[in-house]
Short mmCIF file of C-alpha atoms in Angstrom, two decimals:
data_model
loop_
_atom_site.label_atom_id
_atom_site.label_comp_id
_atom_site.label_asym_id
_atom_site.label_seq_id
_atom_site.Cartn_x
_atom_site.Cartn_y
_atom_site.Cartn_z
CA UNK Y 24 -0.01 0.04 -0.04
CA UNK Y 25 1.17 3.46 -0.92
CA UNK Y 26 0.69 6.27 1.66
CA UNK Y 27 -0.69 8.45 -1.05
CA UNK Y 28 -3.56 6.01 -1.56
CA UNK Y 29 -4.54 6.01 2.06
CA UNK Y 30 -8.17 7.13 2.68
CA UNK Y 31 -7.98 9.16 5.87
CA UNK Y 32 -11.70 9.55 6.19
CA UNK Y 33 -12.06 5.97 7.26
CA UNK Y 34 -10.42 6.61 10.61
CA UNK Y 35 -13.58 8.19 12.01
CA UNK Y 36 -15.59 5.02 11.39
CA UNK Y 37 -12.78 2.96 12.72
CA UNK Y 38 -12.53 4.89 15.95
CA UNK Y 39 -16.35 4.93 16.39
CA UNK Y 40 -16.50 1.21 15.98
CA UNK Y 41 -13.66 0.76 18.43
CA UNK Y 42 -15.40 2.81 21.02
CA UNK Y 43 -18.89 1.68 20.63
CA UNK Y 44 -18.24 -2.05 19.81
CA UNK Y 45 -20.74 -2.40 17.17
CA UNK Y 46 -21.51 -1.16 13.65
CA UNK Y 47 -24.95 0.09 14.82
CA UNK Y 48 -23.47 2.04 17.80
CA UNK Y 49 -20.81 3.62 15.50
CA UNK Y 50 -23.28 4.49 12.85
CA UNK Y 51 -25.62 6.19 15.36
CA UNK Y 52 -22.60 8.15 16.82
CA UNK Y 53 -21.59 9.39 13.37
CA UNK Y 54 -24.90 10.03 12.10
CA UNK Y 55 -24.52 7.76 9.03
CA UNK Y 56 -26.02 4.40 7.97
CA UNK Y 57 -24.77 1.11 9.54
CA UNK Y 58 -23.78 -0.38 5.95
CA UNK Y 59 -21.67 2.65 5.45
CA UNK Y 60 -19.73 2.04 8.59
CA UNK Y 61 -19.33 -1.56 7.55
CA UNK Y 62 -18.03 -0.55 4.15
CA UNK Y 63 -15.58 1.83 5.73
CA UNK Y 64 -14.22 -0.90 8.05
CA UNK Y 65 -13.81 -3.37 5.11
CA UNK Y 66 -11.97 -0.75 3.06
CA UNK Y 67 -9.66 0.22 5.91
CA UNK Y 68 -8.76 -3.43 6.55
CA UNK Y 69 -8.21 -3.95 2.83
CA UNK Y 70 -5.92 -0.87 2.63
CA UNK Y 71 -3.84 -1.86 5.77
CA UNK Y 72 -3.89 -5.53 4.89
CA UNK Y 73 -4.88 -6.63 8.42
CA UNK Y 74 -8.02 -7.72 10.14
CA UNK Y 75 -9.27 -5.00 12.57
CA UNK Y 76 -12.35 -6.66 14.03
CA UNK Y 77 -13.92 -10.05 14.63
CA UNK Y 78 -17.62 -9.90 13.94
CA UNK Y 79 -19.51 -11.79 16.75
CA UNK Y 80 -23.20 -12.08 17.72
CA UNK Y 81 -22.43 -9.55 20.56
CA UNK Y 82 -20.73 -6.94 18.36
CA UNK Y 83 -17.20 -6.21 17.15
CA UNK Y 84 -14.18 -7.57 18.92
CA UNK Y 85 -11.02 -5.57 18.26
CA UNK Y 86 -7.96 -7.54 16.95
CA UNK Y 87 -4.44 -6.90 18.22
CA UNK Y 88 -3.82 -4.83 15.09
CA UNK Y 89 -6.75 -2.58 15.93
CA UNK Y 90 -5.46 -2.02 19.47
CA UNK Y 91 -2.06 -1.12 18.20
CA UNK Y 92 -3.58 1.30 15.76
CA UNK Y 93 -5.87 2.94 18.16
CA UNK Y 94 -3.46 5.46 19.57
CA UNK Y 95 -2.04 6.84 16.29
CA UNK Y 96 -5.63 6.86 14.96
CA UNK Y 97 -6.77 8.96 17.81
CA UNK Y 98 -3.82 11.33 17.38
CA UNK Y 99 -4.83 11.63 13.66
CA UNK Y 100 -8.40 12.40 14.78
CA UNK Y 101 -7.05 14.99 17.26
CA UNK Y 102 -4.95 16.68 14.64
CA UNK Y 103 -8.03 16.77 12.26
CA UNK Y 104 -10.02 18.44 15.00
CA UNK Y 105 -7.32 20.94 15.72
CA UNK Y 106 -7.15 21.73 12.02
CA UNK Y 107 -10.92 22.24 11.97
CA UNK Y 108 -10.70 24.56 15.03
CA UNK Y 109 -8.09 26.74 13.55
CA UNK Y 110 -10.10 26.98 10.24
CA UNK Y 111 -13.14 27.96 12.30
CA UNK Y 112 -10.97 30.24 14.30
CA UNK Y 113 -9.86 32.12 11.21
CA UNK Y 114 -13.41 32.68 10.18
CA UNK Y 115 -14.28 33.89 13.69
CA UNK Y 116 -11.37 36.39 13.48
CA UNK Y 117 -13.26 38.03 10.71
CA UNK Y 118 -14.81 40.17 13.38
CA UNK Y 119 -13.71 43.35 15.13
CA UNK Y 120 -12.91 46.73 13.84
CA UNK Y 121 -11.11 47.96 10.77
CA UNK Y 122 -9.97 51.56 10.41
CA UNK Y 123 -10.45 53.03 6.96
CA UNK Y 124 -8.88 56.43 5.91
CA UNK Y 125 -10.44 58.40 3.03
CA UNK Y 126 -10.87 61.96 1.91
CA UNK Y 127 -14.06 63.77 2.61
CA UNK Y 128 -15.79 63.37 -0.78
CA UNK Y 129 -15.00 59.67 -0.82
CA UNK Y 130 -15.98 59.10 2.83
CA UNK Y 131 -19.13 61.24 2.67
CA UNK Y 132 -20.41 60.28 -0.86
CA UNK Y 133 -18.79 57.25 -2.28
CA UNK Y 134 -18.22 54.92 0.79
CA UNK Y 135 -21.50 55.07 2.72
CA UNK Y 136 -23.55 52.96 0.29
CA UNK Y 137 -20.59 50.51 -0.14
CA UNK Y 138 -20.16 50.19 3.69
CA UNK Y 139 -23.84 49.52 4.11
CA UNK Y 140 -23.49 46.62 1.66
CA UNK Y 141 -20.38 45.54 3.46
CA UNK Y 142 -22.29 45.50 6.74
CA UNK Y 143 -24.63 42.93 5.33
CA UNK Y 144 -21.88 40.87 3.78
CA UNK Y 145 -19.60 41.14 6.75
CA UNK Y 146 -21.80 41.77 9.85
CA UNK Y 147 -19.11 41.02 12.37
CA UNK Y 148 -16.73 43.84 11.17
CA UNK Y 149 -17.11 47.39 12.53
CA UNK Y 150 -15.66 50.29 10.54
CA UNK Y 151 -13.70 53.19 12.02
CA UNK Y 152 -13.76 55.79 9.29
CA UNK Y 153 -10.94 58.41 9.40
CA UNK Y 154 -12.10 61.36 7.30
CA UNK Y 155 -9.15 63.33 6.42
CA UNK Y 156 -7.81 65.06 3.22
CA UNK Y 157 -4.28 64.52 4.33
CA UNK Y 158 -2.65 61.16 3.61
CA UNK Y 159 -2.87 59.02 6.73
CA UNK Y 160 0.25 57.33 7.62
CA UNK Y 161 -0.35 53.51 7.28
CA UNK Y 162 3.25 53.06 8.51
CA UNK Y 163 2.27 54.46 11.88
CA UNK Y 164 -0.93 52.46 11.85
CA UNK Y 165 -3.14 55.60 11.80
CA UNK Y 166 -5.43 53.41 9.59
CA UNK Y 167 -5.56 49.78 8.54
CA UNK Y 168 -6.75 50.54 4.96
CA UNK Y 169 -6.67 53.77 3.03
CA UNK Y 170 -8.24 55.06 -0.11
CA UNK Y 171 -5.78 57.41 -1.74
CA UNK Y 172 -5.53 59.44 -4.93
CA UNK Y 173 -1.69 59.03 -4.99
CA UNK Y 174 0.17 55.75 -5.12
CA UNK Y 175 2.38 55.31 -2.14
CA UNK Y 176 5.98 54.57 -2.79
CA UNK Y 177 6.82 52.83 0.52
CA UNK Y 178 7.87 49.17 -0.06
CA UNK Y 179 6.00 47.97 3.08
CA UNK Y 180 2.78 49.12 1.69
CA UNK Y 181 0.63 47.12 -0.66
CA UNK Y 182 -1.42 49.14 -3.11
CA UNK Y 183 -4.04 48.21 -5.79
CA UNK Y 184 -5.52 50.58 -8.22
CA UNK Y 185 -9.18 50.10 -8.06
CA UNK Y 186 -10.61 52.89 -10.22
CA UNK Y 187 -10.31 56.58 -11.13
CA UNK Y 188 -12.24 59.76 -10.45
CA UNK Y 189 -13.07 61.98 -13.35
CA UNK Y 190 -13.35 65.73 -12.76
CA UNK Y 191 -15.44 68.55 -14.35
CA UNK Y 192 -15.84 72.35 -14.11
CA UNK Y 193 -18.96 73.34 -12.21
CA UNK Y 194 -20.78 76.57 -11.16
CA UNK Y 195 -24.22 77.24 -9.49
CA UNK Y 196 -26.82 78.23 -11.92
CA UNK Y 197 -27.18 81.51 -10.02
CA UNK Y 198 -23.57 82.41 -10.60
CA UNK Y 199 -23.88 81.69 -14.27
CA UNK Y 200 -27.03 84.00 -14.54
CA UNK Y 201 -25.01 86.73 -12.96
CA UNK Y 202 -21.69 86.30 -14.70
CA UNK Y 203 -22.54 84.34 -17.88
CA UNK Y 204 -21.50 80.98 -19.02
CA UNK Y 205 -17.79 80.51 -20.01
CA UNK Y 206 -17.57 79.05 -23.51
CA UNK Y 207 -13.83 78.65 -23.89
CA UNK Y 208 -10.99 77.90 -21.47
CA UNK Y 209 -9.85 81.49 -21.96
CA UNK Y 210 -13.10 82.75 -20.52
CA UNK Y 211 -11.91 81.41 -17.08
CA UNK Y 212 -9.76 84.64 -16.86
CA UNK Y 213 -12.88 86.70 -16.64
CA UNK Y 214 -14.46 84.53 -13.85
CA UNK Y 215 -14.19 84.06 -10.11
CA UNK Y 216 -12.66 80.70 -9.24
CA UNK Y 217 -12.88 78.63 -6.16
CA UNK Y 218 -9.31 77.32 -5.59
CA UNK Y 219 -6.98 75.54 -3.29
CA UNK Y 220 -5.09 77.14 -0.44
CA UNK Y 221 -1.78 75.41 0.14
CA UNK Y 222 -2.05 73.16 -2.91
CA UNK Y 223 -1.46 74.75 -6.23
CA UNK Y 224 -2.65 71.99 -8.72
CA UNK Y 225 -5.25 74.27 -10.24
CA UNK Y 226 -2.92 77.11 -10.85
CA UNK Y 227 -0.21 74.77 -12.35
CA UNK Y 228 -2.82 73.08 -14.54
CA UNK Y 229 -4.14 76.35 -15.71
CA UNK Y 230 -0.67 77.75 -16.44
CA UNK Y 231 0.16 74.54 -18.44
CA UNK Y 232 -2.93 75.45 -20.72
CA UNK Y 233 -1.48 78.98 -21.20
CA UNK Y 234 -3.99 80.57 -18.83
CA UNK Y 235 -2.02 81.93 -15.84
CA UNK Y 236 -4.45 82.71 -13.05
CA UNK Y 237 -3.62 85.74 -10.94
CA UNK Y 238 -4.26 85.46 -7.12
CA UNK Y 239 -7.20 87.91 -7.39
CA UNK Y 240 -8.98 85.40 -9.65
CA UNK Y 241 -9.66 83.17 -6.70
CA UNK Y 242 -12.77 84.29 -4.86
CA UNK Y 243 -12.01 81.72 -2.17
CA UNK Y 244 -9.23 79.27 -1.48
CA UNK Y 245 -9.52 76.25 0.69
CA UNK Y 246 -7.97 72.72 1.03
CA UNK Y 247 -11.07 71.48 2.86
CA UNK Y 248 -12.89 69.66 0.12
CA UNK Y 249 -16.34 69.95 1.70
CA UNK Y 250 -15.93 73.64 2.23
CA UNK Y 251 -14.77 73.91 -1.33
CA UNK Y 252 -18.00 72.12 -2.57
CA UNK Y 253 -20.07 74.36 -0.30
CA UNK Y 254 -18.43 77.51 -1.83
CA UNK Y 255 -19.11 76.40 -5.41
CA UNK Y 256 -22.62 75.52 -4.35
CA UNK Y 257 -23.18 79.00 -2.76
CA UNK Y 258 -22.27 80.50 -6.10
CA UNK Y 259 -18.90 82.00 -5.18
CA UNK Y 260 -17.44 80.99 -8.52
CA UNK Y 261 -16.28 78.22 -10.84
CA UNK Y 262 -14.91 75.04 -9.20
CA UNK Y 263 -13.36 71.73 -10.25
CA UNK Y 264 -15.30 68.89 -8.71
CA UNK Y 265 -15.62 65.13 -9.03
CA UNK Y 266 -18.55 64.29 -11.35
CA UNK Y 267 -19.84 61.80 -8.83
CA UNK Y 268 -19.94 64.54 -6.22
CA UNK Y 269 -21.46 67.24 -8.32
CA UNK Y 270 -24.22 65.09 -9.61
CA UNK Y 271 -25.75 65.05 -6.15
CA UNK Y 272 -26.43 68.75 -6.34
CA UNK Y 273 -28.98 69.60 -9.00
CA UNK Y 274 -28.23 73.38 -8.94
CA UNK Y 275 -24.67 72.84 -10.11
CA UNK Y 276 -24.13 73.09 -13.84
CA UNK Y 277 -21.32 71.62 -15.79
CA UNK Y 278 -19.41 74.03 -17.99
CA UNK Y 279 -16.35 73.83 -20.29
CA UNK Y 280 -16.54 70.06 -21.12
CA UNK Y 281 -13.58 70.60 -23.49
CA UNK Y 282 -11.26 71.71 -20.57
CA UNK Y 283 -8.77 68.83 -20.20
CA UNK Y 284 -8.83 67.76 -16.57
CA UNK Y 285 -6.79 64.76 -15.63
CA UNK Y 286 -8.58 61.84 -13.96
CA UNK Y 287 -7.34 60.98 -10.42
CA UNK Y 288 -6.48 57.33 -9.79
CA UNK Y 289 -7.98 55.57 -6.79
CA UNK Y 290 -5.66 53.37 -4.81
CA UNK Y 291 -6.51 50.96 -2.18
CA UNK Y 292 -3.64 50.74 0.28
CA UNK Y 293 -2.72 48.41 3.20
CA UNK Y 294 0.28 47.75 5.31
CA UNK Y 295 1.95 44.45 4.11
CA UNK Y 296 2.37 43.09 7.66
CA UNK Y 297 -1.41 43.26 8.34
CA UNK Y 298 -2.80 42.42 4.98
CA UNK Y 299 -3.22 38.67 6.02
CA UNK Y 300 -5.33 39.65 9.10
CA UNK Y 301 -8.63 37.90 8.38
CA UNK Y 302 -10.95 40.92 9.00
CA UNK Y 303 -8.64 43.22 7.18
CA UNK Y 304 -8.30 40.94 4.29
CA UNK Y 305 -12.05 40.41 4.14
CA UNK Y 306 -12.53 44.24 4.04
CA UNK Y 307 -9.86 44.59 1.43
CA UNK Y 308 -11.39 41.94 -0.83
CA UNK Y 309 -14.83 43.46 -0.41
CA UNK Y 310 -13.80 46.95 -1.29
CA UNK Y 311 -11.60 45.85 -4.12
CA UNK Y 312 -14.68 44.16 -5.79
CA UNK Y 313 -17.22 46.88 -4.71
CA UNK Y 314 -15.53 50.13 -5.76
CA UNK Y 315 -16.67 51.13 -9.23
CA UNK Y 316 -13.73 51.17 -11.69
CA UNK Y 317 -14.82 54.62 -13.03
CA UNK Y 318 -16.28 57.37 -10.91
CA UNK Y 319 -17.67 59.49 -13.62
#
Protein backbone atom coordinates (compact mmCIF):
# COMPACT_ATOMS: atom_id res chain seq x y z
CA UNK A 1 0.00 0.00 0.00
CA UNK A 2 1.28 3.48 -0.91
CA UNK A 3 0.75 6.24 1.63
CA UNK A 4 -0.71 8.48 -1.05
CA UNK A 5 -3.50 5.92 -1.57
CA UNK A 6 -4.60 5.96 2.05
CA UNK A 7 -8.15 7.15 2.66
CA UNK A 8 -7.96 9.17 5.88
CA UNK A 9 -11.73 9.57 6.15
CA UNK A 10 -12.05 5.90 7.22
CA UNK A 11 -10.39 6.64 10.56
CA UNK A 12 -13.55 8.19 12.00
CA UNK A 13 -15.55 5.02 11.37
CA UNK A 14 -12.74 2.88 12.79
CA UNK A 15 -12.54 4.88 16.01
CA UNK A 16 -16.32 4.96 16.41
CA UNK A 17 -16.51 1.19 15.95
CA UNK A 18 -13.68 0.71 18.42
CA UNK A 19 -15.37 2.92 21.00
CA UNK A 20 -18.95 1.64 20.65
CA UNK A 21 -18.19 -2.02 19.91
CA UNK A 22 -20.75 -2.39 17.13
CA UNK A 23 -21.53 -1.14 13.67
CA UNK A 24 -24.91 0.07 14.84
CA UNK A 25 -23.46 2.08 17.73
CA UNK A 26 -20.78 3.59 15.49
CA UNK A 27 -23.34 4.53 12.84
CA UNK A 28 -25.57 6.16 15.45
CA UNK A 29 -22.65 8.16 16.87
CA UNK A 30 -21.53 9.33 13.43
CA UNK A 31 -24.99 9.99 12.09
CA UNK A 32 -24.54 7.72 9.09
CA UNK A 33 -26.00 4.39 7.98
CA UNK A 34 -24.78 1.12 9.47
CA UNK A 35 -23.82 -0.41 6.09
CA UNK A 36 -21.66 2.67 5.43
CA UNK A 37 -19.66 2.03 8.60
CA UNK A 38 -19.28 -1.61 7.59
CA UNK A 39 -17.94 -0.61 4.18
CA UNK A 40 -15.51 1.81 5.80
CA UNK A 41 -14.14 -0.90 8.09
CA UNK A 42 -13.81 -3.35 5.18
CA UNK A 43 -12.03 -0.76 3.06
CA UNK A 44 -9.66 0.19 5.89
CA UNK A 45 -8.81 -3.47 6.49
CA UNK A 46 -8.15 -3.90 2.77
CA UNK A 47 -5.91 -0.85 2.65
CA UNK A 48 -3.95 -1.88 5.73
CA UNK A 49 -3.87 -5.55 4.85
CA UNK A 50 -4.88 -6.64 8.38
CA UNK A 51 -8.04 -7.69 10.19
CA UNK A 52 -9.24 -5.04 12.61
CA UNK A 53 -12.37 -6.59 14.10
CA UNK A 54 -13.91 -9.99 14.65
CA UNK A 55 -17.63 -9.92 13.96
CA UNK A 56 -19.54 -11.77 16.69
CA UNK A 57 -23.15 -12.00 17.70
CA UNK A 58 -22.42 -9.57 20.51
CA UNK A 59 -20.72 -6.99 18.31
CA UNK A 60 -17.19 -6.21 17.23
CA UNK A 61 -14.09 -7.52 18.98
CA UNK A 62 -10.97 -5.48 18.19
CA UNK A 63 -7.96 -7.44 16.98
CA UNK A 64 -4.43 -6.85 18.29
CA UNK A 65 -3.82 -4.81 15.11
CA UNK A 66 -6.77 -2.58 15.96
CA UNK A 67 -5.52 -2.01 19.48
CA UNK A 68 -2.06 -1.10 18.21
CA UNK A 69 -3.53 1.32 15.70
CA UNK A 70 -5.90 2.95 18.19
CA UNK A 71 -3.42 5.46 19.61
CA UNK A 72 -2.05 6.81 16.28
CA UNK A 73 -5.63 6.88 14.94
CA UNK A 74 -6.73 9.00 17.90
CA UNK A 75 -3.75 11.31 17.34
CA UNK A 76 -4.79 11.63 13.72
CA UNK A 77 -8.37 12.47 14.73
CA UNK A 78 -7.10 15.00 17.25
CA UNK A 79 -4.97 16.66 14.57
CA UNK A 80 -8.00 16.81 12.28
CA UNK A 81 -10.06 18.42 15.03
CA UNK A 82 -7.31 20.96 15.66
CA UNK A 83 -7.18 21.79 11.96
CA UNK A 84 -10.94 22.28 11.96
CA UNK A 85 -10.77 24.52 15.03
CA UNK A 86 -8.06 26.64 13.46
CA UNK A 87 -10.10 27.02 10.29
CA UNK A 88 -13.13 27.99 12.35
CA UNK A 89 -10.96 30.35 14.35
CA UNK A 90 -9.86 32.09 11.15
CA UNK A 91 -13.48 32.64 10.28
CA UNK A 92 -14.22 33.84 13.79
CA UNK A 93 -11.38 36.35 13.47
CA UNK A 94 -13.31 38.01 10.64
CA UNK A 95 -14.79 40.17 13.34
CA UNK A 96 -13.73 43.32 15.12
CA UNK A 97 -12.94 46.79 13.83
CA UNK A 98 -11.16 47.92 10.69
CA UNK A 99 -9.93 51.52 10.43
CA UNK A 100 -10.40 53.01 6.95
CA UNK A 101 -8.98 56.38 5.91
CA UNK A 102 -10.47 58.38 3.04
CA UNK A 103 -10.87 61.95 1.83
CA UNK A 104 -14.06 63.83 2.63
CA UNK A 105 -15.86 63.30 -0.71
CA UNK A 106 -14.97 59.62 -0.75
CA UNK A 107 -15.97 59.17 2.89
CA UNK A 108 -19.15 61.22 2.67
CA UNK A 109 -20.44 60.31 -0.79
CA UNK A 110 -18.79 57.20 -2.21
CA UNK A 111 -18.22 54.95 0.79
CA UNK A 112 -21.49 55.05 2.80
CA UNK A 113 -23.56 52.92 0.37
CA UNK A 114 -20.63 50.53 -0.09
CA UNK A 115 -20.12 50.21 3.65
CA UNK A 116 -23.84 49.56 4.10
CA UNK A 117 -23.52 46.64 1.68
CA UNK A 118 -20.38 45.48 3.46
CA UNK A 119 -22.26 45.49 6.75
CA UNK A 120 -24.68 42.96 5.27
CA UNK A 121 -21.90 40.83 3.80
CA UNK A 122 -19.55 41.07 6.81
CA UNK A 123 -21.81 41.74 9.80
CA UNK A 124 -19.11 41.03 12.40
CA UNK A 125 -16.81 43.80 11.16
CA UNK A 126 -17.15 47.34 12.48
CA UNK A 127 -15.68 50.25 10.53
CA UNK A 128 -13.76 53.17 12.02
CA UNK A 129 -13.82 55.81 9.29
CA UNK A 130 -11.01 58.37 9.38
CA UNK A 131 -12.17 61.36 7.31
CA UNK A 132 -9.11 63.32 6.39
CA UNK A 133 -7.84 65.01 3.25
CA UNK A 134 -4.26 64.44 4.38
CA UNK A 135 -2.58 61.17 3.57
CA UNK A 136 -2.95 59.02 6.68
CA UNK A 137 0.29 57.35 7.64
CA UNK A 138 -0.29 53.61 7.34
CA UNK A 139 3.28 53.03 8.47
CA UNK A 140 2.32 54.46 11.87
CA UNK A 141 -0.93 52.46 11.81
CA UNK A 142 -3.11 55.56 11.81
CA UNK A 143 -5.38 53.45 9.60
CA UNK A 144 -5.59 49.82 8.51
CA UNK A 145 -6.75 50.52 4.96
CA UNK A 146 -6.63 53.79 3.04
CA UNK A 147 -8.22 55.06 -0.15
CA UNK A 148 -5.77 57.42 -1.79
CA UNK A 149 -5.54 59.44 -4.99
CA UNK A 150 -1.75 59.05 -4.99
CA UNK A 151 0.09 55.74 -5.17
CA UNK A 152 2.35 55.26 -2.14
CA UNK A 153 6.01 54.53 -2.80
CA UNK A 154 6.86 52.82 0.50
CA UNK A 155 7.88 49.22 -0.06
CA UNK A 156 6.10 48.06 3.09
CA UNK A 157 2.72 49.14 1.71
CA UNK A 158 0.63 47.10 -0.70
CA UNK A 159 -1.45 49.12 -3.14
CA UNK A 160 -4.00 48.23 -5.78
CA UNK A 161 -5.48 50.62 -8.31
CA UNK A 162 -9.23 50.11 -8.04
CA UNK A 163 -10.55 52.92 -10.21
CA UNK A 164 -10.34 56.55 -11.17
CA UNK A 165 -12.21 59.76 -10.45
CA UNK A 166 -13.06 62.03 -13.35
CA UNK A 167 -13.39 65.77 -12.81
CA UNK A 168 -15.39 68.59 -14.36
CA UNK A 169 -15.80 72.34 -14.14
CA UNK A 170 -18.97 73.37 -12.32
CA UNK A 171 -20.79 76.49 -11.20
CA UNK A 172 -24.10 77.22 -9.50
CA UNK A 173 -26.83 78.24 -11.93
CA UNK A 174 -27.29 81.54 -10.04
CA UNK A 175 -23.61 82.38 -10.54
CA UNK A 176 -23.94 81.69 -14.27
CA UNK A 177 -27.01 83.96 -14.48
CA UNK A 178 -25.02 86.76 -12.88
CA UNK A 179 -21.71 86.29 -14.66
CA UNK A 180 -22.52 84.40 -17.83
CA UNK A 181 -21.45 80.95 -18.94
CA UNK A 182 -17.82 80.48 -20.03
CA UNK A 183 -17.57 79.03 -23.53
CA UNK A 184 -13.82 78.61 -23.94
CA UNK A 185 -10.99 77.91 -21.51
CA UNK A 186 -9.78 81.49 -22.00
CA UNK A 187 -13.07 82.71 -20.51
CA UNK A 188 -11.85 81.44 -17.13
CA UNK A 189 -9.72 84.57 -16.85
CA UNK A 190 -12.90 86.66 -16.60
CA UNK A 191 -14.51 84.55 -13.87
CA UNK A 192 -14.20 84.02 -10.14
CA UNK A 193 -12.69 80.68 -9.24
CA UNK A 194 -12.83 78.62 -6.07
CA UNK A 195 -9.30 77.36 -5.61
CA UNK A 196 -6.94 75.55 -3.32
CA UNK A 197 -5.11 77.10 -0.40
CA UNK A 198 -1.76 75.42 0.20
CA UNK A 199 -2.06 73.21 -2.86
CA UNK A 200 -1.44 74.72 -6.28
CA UNK A 201 -2.62 72.03 -8.68
CA UNK A 202 -5.30 74.29 -10.21
CA UNK A 203 -2.87 77.14 -10.89
CA UNK A 204 -0.25 74.78 -12.32
CA UNK A 205 -2.79 73.04 -14.57
CA UNK A 206 -4.14 76.39 -15.75
CA UNK A 207 -0.67 77.73 -16.46
CA UNK A 208 0.12 74.58 -18.46
CA UNK A 209 -2.84 75.46 -20.68
CA UNK A 210 -1.46 78.96 -21.22
CA UNK A 211 -3.94 80.51 -18.81
CA UNK A 212 -2.03 81.92 -15.83
CA UNK A 213 -4.43 82.74 -13.00
CA UNK A 214 -3.63 85.77 -10.88
CA UNK A 215 -4.23 85.49 -7.10
CA UNK A 216 -7.19 87.86 -7.35
CA UNK A 217 -8.94 85.41 -9.68
CA UNK A 218 -9.68 83.21 -6.68
CA UNK A 219 -12.82 84.27 -4.81
CA UNK A 220 -12.00 81.73 -2.12
CA UNK A 221 -9.19 79.30 -1.49
CA UNK A 222 -9.47 76.23 0.75
CA UNK A 223 -7.98 72.76 0.99
CA UNK A 224 -11.06 71.49 2.83
CA UNK A 225 -12.92 69.60 0.12
CA UNK A 226 -16.37 69.92 1.67
CA UNK A 227 -15.87 73.66 2.20
CA UNK A 228 -14.73 73.83 -1.41
CA UNK A 229 -17.95 72.13 -2.57
CA UNK A 230 -20.04 74.40 -0.34
CA UNK A 231 -18.40 77.51 -1.80
CA UNK A 232 -19.15 76.42 -5.37
CA UNK A 233 -22.71 75.53 -4.40
CA UNK A 234 -23.13 78.95 -2.77
CA UNK A 235 -22.29 80.61 -6.08
CA UNK A 236 -18.88 82.02 -5.19
CA UNK A 237 -17.36 81.00 -8.49
CA UNK A 238 -16.33 78.18 -10.83
CA UNK A 239 -14.93 75.06 -9.21
CA UNK A 240 -13.38 71.77 -10.24
CA UNK A 241 -15.30 68.87 -8.76
CA UNK A 242 -15.55 65.13 -9.10
CA UNK A 243 -18.52 64.31 -11.33
CA UNK A 244 -19.86 61.76 -8.82
CA UNK A 245 -19.98 64.49 -6.17
CA UNK A 246 -21.42 67.29 -8.34
CA UNK A 247 -24.23 65.09 -9.65
CA UNK A 248 -25.72 65.02 -6.16
CA UNK A 249 -26.33 68.79 -6.35
CA UNK A 250 -28.91 69.61 -9.05
CA UNK A 251 -28.21 73.37 -9.01
CA UNK A 252 -24.63 72.83 -10.14
CA UNK A 253 -24.13 73.11 -13.88
CA UNK A 254 -21.25 71.55 -15.80
CA UNK A 255 -19.39 73.99 -18.06
CA UNK A 256 -16.35 73.83 -20.34
CA UNK A 257 -16.55 70.10 -21.10
CA UNK A 258 -13.60 70.57 -23.47
CA UNK A 259 -11.31 71.63 -20.61
CA UNK A 260 -8.73 68.84 -20.19
CA UNK A 261 -8.87 67.81 -16.53
CA UNK A 262 -6.78 64.75 -15.65
CA UNK A 263 -8.55 61.83 -13.97
CA UNK A 264 -7.41 60.97 -10.45
CA UNK A 265 -6.47 57.34 -9.82
CA UNK A 266 -7.97 55.64 -6.78
CA UNK A 267 -5.61 53.38 -4.84
CA UNK A 268 -6.55 50.92 -2.11
CA UNK A 269 -3.62 50.69 0.29
CA UNK A 270 -2.76 48.46 3.23
CA UNK A 271 0.36 47.72 5.26
CA UNK A 272 1.97 44.48 4.09
CA UNK A 273 2.33 43.07 7.63
CA UNK A 274 -1.38 43.24 8.44
CA UNK A 275 -2.78 42.39 5.02
CA UNK A 276 -3.24 38.72 6.00
CA UNK A 277 -5.31 39.61 9.08
CA UNK A 278 -8.68 37.91 8.37
CA UNK A 279 -10.90 40.93 8.99
CA UNK A 280 -8.60 43.31 7.12
CA UNK A 281 -8.27 40.88 4.24
CA UNK A 282 -12.05 40.44 4.11
CA UNK A 283 -12.54 44.23 4.06
CA UNK A 284 -9.84 44.66 1.39
CA UNK A 285 -11.41 41.98 -0.80
CA UNK A 286 -14.88 43.48 -0.44
CA UNK A 287 -13.79 47.03 -1.28
CA UNK A 288 -11.65 45.81 -4.18
CA UNK A 289 -14.70 44.19 -5.73
CA UNK A 290 -17.27 46.84 -4.76
CA UNK A 291 -15.51 50.06 -5.75
CA UNK A 292 -16.62 51.10 -9.25
CA UNK A 293 -13.70 51.21 -11.74
CA UNK A 294 -14.76 54.63 -13.03
CA UNK A 295 -16.30 57.33 -10.86
CA UNK A 296 -17.66 59.50 -13.63
